[in-house]
PDB file of N, CA and C in Angstrom:
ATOM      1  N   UNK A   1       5.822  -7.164 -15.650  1.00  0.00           N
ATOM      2  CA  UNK A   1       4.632  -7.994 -15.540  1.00  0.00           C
ATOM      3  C   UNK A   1       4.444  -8.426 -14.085  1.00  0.00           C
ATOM      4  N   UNK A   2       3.283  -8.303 -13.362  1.00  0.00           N
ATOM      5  CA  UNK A   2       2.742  -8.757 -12.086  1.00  0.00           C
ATOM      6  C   UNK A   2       2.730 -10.159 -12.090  1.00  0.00           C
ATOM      7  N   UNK A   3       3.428 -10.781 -10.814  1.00  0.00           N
ATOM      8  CA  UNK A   3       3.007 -11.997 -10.723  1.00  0.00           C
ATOM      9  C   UNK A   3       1.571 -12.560 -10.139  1.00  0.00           C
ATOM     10  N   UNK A   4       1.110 -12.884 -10.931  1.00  0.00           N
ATOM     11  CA  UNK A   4      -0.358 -13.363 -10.173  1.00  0.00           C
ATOM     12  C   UNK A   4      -0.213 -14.936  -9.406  1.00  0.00           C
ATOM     13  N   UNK A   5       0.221 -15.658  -9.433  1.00  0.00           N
ATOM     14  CA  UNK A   5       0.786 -16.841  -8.663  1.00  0.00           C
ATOM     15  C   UNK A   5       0.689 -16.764  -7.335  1.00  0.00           C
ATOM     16  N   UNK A   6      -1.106 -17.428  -6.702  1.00  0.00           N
ATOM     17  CA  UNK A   6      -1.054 -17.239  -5.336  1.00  0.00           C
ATOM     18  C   UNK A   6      -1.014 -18.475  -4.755  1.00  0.00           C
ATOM     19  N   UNK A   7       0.030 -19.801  -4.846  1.00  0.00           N
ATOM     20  CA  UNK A   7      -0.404 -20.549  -4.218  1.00  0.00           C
ATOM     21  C   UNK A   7      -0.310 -21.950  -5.365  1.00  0.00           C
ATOM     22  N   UNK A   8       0.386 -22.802  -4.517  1.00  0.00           N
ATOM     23  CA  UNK A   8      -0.293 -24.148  -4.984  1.00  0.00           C
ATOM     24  C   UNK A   8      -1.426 -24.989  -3.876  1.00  0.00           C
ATOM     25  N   UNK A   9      -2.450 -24.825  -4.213  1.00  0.00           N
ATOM     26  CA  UNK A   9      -3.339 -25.690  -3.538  1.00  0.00           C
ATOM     27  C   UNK A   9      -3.544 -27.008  -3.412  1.00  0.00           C
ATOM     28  N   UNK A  10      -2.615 -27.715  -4.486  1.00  0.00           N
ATOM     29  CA  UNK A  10      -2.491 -29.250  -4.495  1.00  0.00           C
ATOM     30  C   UNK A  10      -1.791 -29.786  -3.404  1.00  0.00           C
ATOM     31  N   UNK A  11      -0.379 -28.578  -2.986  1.00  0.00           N
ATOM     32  CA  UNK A  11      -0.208 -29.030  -1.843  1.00  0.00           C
ATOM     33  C   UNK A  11      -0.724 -28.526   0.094  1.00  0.00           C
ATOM     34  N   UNK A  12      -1.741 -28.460  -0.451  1.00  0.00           N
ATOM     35  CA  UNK A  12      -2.443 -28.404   1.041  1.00  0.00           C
ATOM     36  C   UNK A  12      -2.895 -29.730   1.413  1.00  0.00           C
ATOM     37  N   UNK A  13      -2.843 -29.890   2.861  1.00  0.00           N
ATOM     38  CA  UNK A  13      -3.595 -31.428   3.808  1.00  0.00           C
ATOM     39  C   UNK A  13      -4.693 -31.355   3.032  1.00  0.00           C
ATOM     40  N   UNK A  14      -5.074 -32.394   2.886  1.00  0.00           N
ATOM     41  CA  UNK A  14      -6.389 -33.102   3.252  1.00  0.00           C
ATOM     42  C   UNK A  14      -7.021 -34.873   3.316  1.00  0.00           C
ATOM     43  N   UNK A  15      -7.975 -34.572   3.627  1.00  0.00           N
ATOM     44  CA  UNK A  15      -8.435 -36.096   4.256  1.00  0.00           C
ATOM     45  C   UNK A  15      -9.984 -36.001   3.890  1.00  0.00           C
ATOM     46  N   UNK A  16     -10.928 -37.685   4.179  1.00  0.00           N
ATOM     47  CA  UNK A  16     -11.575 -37.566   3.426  1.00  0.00           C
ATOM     48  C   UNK A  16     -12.976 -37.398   4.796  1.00  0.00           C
ATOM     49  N   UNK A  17     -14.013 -37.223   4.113  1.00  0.00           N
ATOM     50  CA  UNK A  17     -15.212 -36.853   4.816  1.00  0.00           C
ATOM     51  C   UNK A  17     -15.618 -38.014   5.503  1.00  0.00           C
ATOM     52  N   UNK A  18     -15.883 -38.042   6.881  1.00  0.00           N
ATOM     53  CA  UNK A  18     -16.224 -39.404   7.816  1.00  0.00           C
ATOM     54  C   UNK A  18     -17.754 -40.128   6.941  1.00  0.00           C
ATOM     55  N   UNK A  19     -18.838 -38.929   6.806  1.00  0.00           N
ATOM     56  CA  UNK A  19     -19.912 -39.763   6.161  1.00  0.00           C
ATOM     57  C   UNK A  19     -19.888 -39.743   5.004  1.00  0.00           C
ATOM     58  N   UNK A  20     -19.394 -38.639   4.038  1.00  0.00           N
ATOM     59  CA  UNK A  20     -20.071 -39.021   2.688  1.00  0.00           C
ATOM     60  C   UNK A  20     -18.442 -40.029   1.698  1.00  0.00           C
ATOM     61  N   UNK A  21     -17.415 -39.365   2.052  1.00  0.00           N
ATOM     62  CA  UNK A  21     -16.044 -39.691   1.756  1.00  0.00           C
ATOM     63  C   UNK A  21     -15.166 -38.854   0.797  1.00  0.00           C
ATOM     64  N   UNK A  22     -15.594 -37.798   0.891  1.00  0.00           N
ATOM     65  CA  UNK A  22     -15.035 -36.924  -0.029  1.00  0.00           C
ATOM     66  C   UNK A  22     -14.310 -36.204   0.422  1.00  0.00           C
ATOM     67  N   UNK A  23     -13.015 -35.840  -0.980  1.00  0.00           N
ATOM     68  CA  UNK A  23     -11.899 -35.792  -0.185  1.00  0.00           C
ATOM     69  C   UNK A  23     -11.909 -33.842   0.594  1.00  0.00           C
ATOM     70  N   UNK A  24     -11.582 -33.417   1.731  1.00  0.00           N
ATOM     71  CA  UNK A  24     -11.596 -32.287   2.239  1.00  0.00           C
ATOM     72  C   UNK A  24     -10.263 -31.849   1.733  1.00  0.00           C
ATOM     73  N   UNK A  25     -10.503 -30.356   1.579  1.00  0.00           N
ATOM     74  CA  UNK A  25      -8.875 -29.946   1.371  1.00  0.00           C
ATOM     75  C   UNK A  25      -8.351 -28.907   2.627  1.00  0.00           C
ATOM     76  N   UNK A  26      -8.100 -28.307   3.167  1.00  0.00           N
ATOM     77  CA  UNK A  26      -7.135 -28.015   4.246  1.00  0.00           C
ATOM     78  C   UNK A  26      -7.975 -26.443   3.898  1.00  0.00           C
ATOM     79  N   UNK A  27      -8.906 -25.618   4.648  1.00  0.00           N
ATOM     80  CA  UNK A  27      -9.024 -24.018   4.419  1.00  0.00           C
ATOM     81  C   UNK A  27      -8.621 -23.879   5.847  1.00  0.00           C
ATOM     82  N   UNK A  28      -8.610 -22.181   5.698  1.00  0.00           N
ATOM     83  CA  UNK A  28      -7.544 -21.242   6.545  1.00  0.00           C
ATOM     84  C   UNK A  28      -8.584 -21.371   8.160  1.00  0.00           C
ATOM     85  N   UNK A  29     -10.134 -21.334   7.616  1.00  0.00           N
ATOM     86  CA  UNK A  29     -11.168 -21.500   8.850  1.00  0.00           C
ATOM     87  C   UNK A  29     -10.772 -22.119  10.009  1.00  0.00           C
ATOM     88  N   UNK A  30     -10.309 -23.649   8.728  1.00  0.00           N
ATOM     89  CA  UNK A  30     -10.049 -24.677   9.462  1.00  0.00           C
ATOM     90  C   UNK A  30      -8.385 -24.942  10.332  1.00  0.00           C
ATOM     91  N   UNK A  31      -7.786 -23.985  10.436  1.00  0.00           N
ATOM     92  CA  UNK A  31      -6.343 -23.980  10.883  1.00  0.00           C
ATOM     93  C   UNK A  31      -6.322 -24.395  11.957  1.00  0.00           C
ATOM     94  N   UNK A  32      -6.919 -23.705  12.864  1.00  0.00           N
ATOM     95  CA  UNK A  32      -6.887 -24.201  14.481  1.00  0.00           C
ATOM     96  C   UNK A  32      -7.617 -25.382  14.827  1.00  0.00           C
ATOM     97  N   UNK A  33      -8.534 -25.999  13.999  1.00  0.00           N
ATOM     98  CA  UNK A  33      -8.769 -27.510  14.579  1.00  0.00           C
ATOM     99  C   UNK A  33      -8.689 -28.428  13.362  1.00  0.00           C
ATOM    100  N   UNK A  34      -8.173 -28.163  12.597  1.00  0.00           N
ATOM    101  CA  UNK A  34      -8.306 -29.150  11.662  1.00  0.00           C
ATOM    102  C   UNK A  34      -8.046 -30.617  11.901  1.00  0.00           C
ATOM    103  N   UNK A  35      -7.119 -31.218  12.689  1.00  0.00           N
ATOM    104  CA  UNK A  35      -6.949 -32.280  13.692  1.00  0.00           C
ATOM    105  C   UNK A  35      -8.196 -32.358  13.610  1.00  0.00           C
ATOM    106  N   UNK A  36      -9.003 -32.134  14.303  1.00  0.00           N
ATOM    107  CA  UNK A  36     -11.073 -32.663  14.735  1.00  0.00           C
ATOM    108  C   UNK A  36     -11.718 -32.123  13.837  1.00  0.00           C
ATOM    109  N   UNK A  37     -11.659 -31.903  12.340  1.00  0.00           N
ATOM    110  CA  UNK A  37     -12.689 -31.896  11.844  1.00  0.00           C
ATOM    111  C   UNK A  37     -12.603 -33.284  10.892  1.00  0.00           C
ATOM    112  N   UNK A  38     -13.974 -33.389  11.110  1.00  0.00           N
ATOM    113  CA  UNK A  38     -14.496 -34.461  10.230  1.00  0.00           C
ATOM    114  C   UNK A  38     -15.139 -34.873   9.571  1.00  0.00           C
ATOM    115  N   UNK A  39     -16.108 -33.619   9.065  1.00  0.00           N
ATOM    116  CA  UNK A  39     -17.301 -33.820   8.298  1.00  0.00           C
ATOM    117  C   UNK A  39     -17.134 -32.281   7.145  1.00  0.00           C
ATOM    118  N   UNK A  40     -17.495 -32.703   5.833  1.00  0.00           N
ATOM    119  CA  UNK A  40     -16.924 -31.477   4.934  1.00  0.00           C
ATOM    120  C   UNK A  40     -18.248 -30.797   5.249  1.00  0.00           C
ATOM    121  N   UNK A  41     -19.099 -31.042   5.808  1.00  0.00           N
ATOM    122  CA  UNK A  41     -20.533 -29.693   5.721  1.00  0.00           C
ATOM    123  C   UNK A  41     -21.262 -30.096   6.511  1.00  0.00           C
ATOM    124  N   UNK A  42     -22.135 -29.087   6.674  1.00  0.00           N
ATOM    125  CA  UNK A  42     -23.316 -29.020   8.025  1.00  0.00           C
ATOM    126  C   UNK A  42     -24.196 -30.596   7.456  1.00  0.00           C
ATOM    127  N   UNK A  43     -24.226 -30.289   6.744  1.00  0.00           N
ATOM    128  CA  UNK A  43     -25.846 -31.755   5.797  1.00  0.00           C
ATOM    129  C   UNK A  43     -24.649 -33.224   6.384  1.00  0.00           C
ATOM    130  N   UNK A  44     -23.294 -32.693   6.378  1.00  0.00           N
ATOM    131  CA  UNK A  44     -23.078 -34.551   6.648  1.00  0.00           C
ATOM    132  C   UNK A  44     -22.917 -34.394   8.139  1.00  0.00           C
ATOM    133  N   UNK A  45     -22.642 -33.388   8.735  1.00  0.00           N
ATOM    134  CA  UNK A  45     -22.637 -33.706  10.278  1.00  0.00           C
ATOM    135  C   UNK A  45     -24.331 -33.771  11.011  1.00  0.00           C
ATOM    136  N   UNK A  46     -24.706 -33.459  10.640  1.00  0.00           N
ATOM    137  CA  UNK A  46     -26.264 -34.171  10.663  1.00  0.00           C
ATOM    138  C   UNK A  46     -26.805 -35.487  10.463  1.00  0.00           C
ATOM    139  N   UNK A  47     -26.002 -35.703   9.452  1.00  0.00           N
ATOM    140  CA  UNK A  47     -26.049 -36.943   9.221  1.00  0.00           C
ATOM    141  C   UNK A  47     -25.119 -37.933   9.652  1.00  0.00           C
ATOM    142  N   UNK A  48     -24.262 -37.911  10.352  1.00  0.00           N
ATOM    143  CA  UNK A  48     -23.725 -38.862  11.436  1.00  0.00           C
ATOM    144  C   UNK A  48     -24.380 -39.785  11.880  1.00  0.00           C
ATOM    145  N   UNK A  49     -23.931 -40.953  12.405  1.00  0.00           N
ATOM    146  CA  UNK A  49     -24.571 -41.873  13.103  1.00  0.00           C
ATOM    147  C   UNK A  49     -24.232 -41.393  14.940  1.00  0.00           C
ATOM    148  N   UNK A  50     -25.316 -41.829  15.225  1.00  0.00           N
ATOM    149  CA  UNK A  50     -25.291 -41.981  16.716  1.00  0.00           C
ATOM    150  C   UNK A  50     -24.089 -43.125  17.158  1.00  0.00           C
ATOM    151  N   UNK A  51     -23.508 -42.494  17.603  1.00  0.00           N
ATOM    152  CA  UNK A  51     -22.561 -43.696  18.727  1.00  0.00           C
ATOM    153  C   UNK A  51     -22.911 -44.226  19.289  1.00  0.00           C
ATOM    154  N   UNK A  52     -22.841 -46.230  19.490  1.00  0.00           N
ATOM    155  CA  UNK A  52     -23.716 -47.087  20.670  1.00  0.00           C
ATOM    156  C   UNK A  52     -23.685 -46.489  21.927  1.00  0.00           C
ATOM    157  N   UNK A  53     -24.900 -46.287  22.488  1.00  0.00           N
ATOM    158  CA  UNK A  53     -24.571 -46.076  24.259  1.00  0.00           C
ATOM    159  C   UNK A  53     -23.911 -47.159  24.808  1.00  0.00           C
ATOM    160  N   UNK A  54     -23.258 -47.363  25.900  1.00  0.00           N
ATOM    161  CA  UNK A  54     -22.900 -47.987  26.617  1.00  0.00           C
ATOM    162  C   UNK A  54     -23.802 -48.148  28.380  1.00  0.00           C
ATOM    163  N   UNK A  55     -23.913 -49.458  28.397  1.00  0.00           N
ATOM    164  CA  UNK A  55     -25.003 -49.397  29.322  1.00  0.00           C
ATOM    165  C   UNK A  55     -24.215 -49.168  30.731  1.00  0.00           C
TER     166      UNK A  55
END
C-alpha cells in the first residue's frame, strides 16, 4: 500500500492578518519573506491605513 501522507499542515507558522485578522498559515511562496508579510491578500493590502506623516 502507497503512503499518501504529505504533511502535517497544523504544524506550519502562522500569524494573523494586520487588517482583517485572520489567521495566515505559512505557504512555500511565502518562504523567503515571510518575516514581512502582513496582509493575507491583495483586497487587505489595499486596504491598509495610511501611516501619520510626520511633519
Amino acid at each position: 500500500m502507497k503512503n499518501d501522507f504529505k504533511g502535517n499542515k497544523q504544524l506550519l507558522p502562522s500569524k494573523l492578518c494586520a487588517v482583517c485578522g485572520r489567521t495566515m498559515t505559512w505557504r512555500k511562496a511565502w518562504a523567503k519573506n515571510w518575516e514581512s508579510v502582513l496582509y493575507c491578500s491583495d483586497a487587505c493590502r489595499a486596504n491598509k491605513k495610511e501611516k501619520p506623516k510626520h511633519e
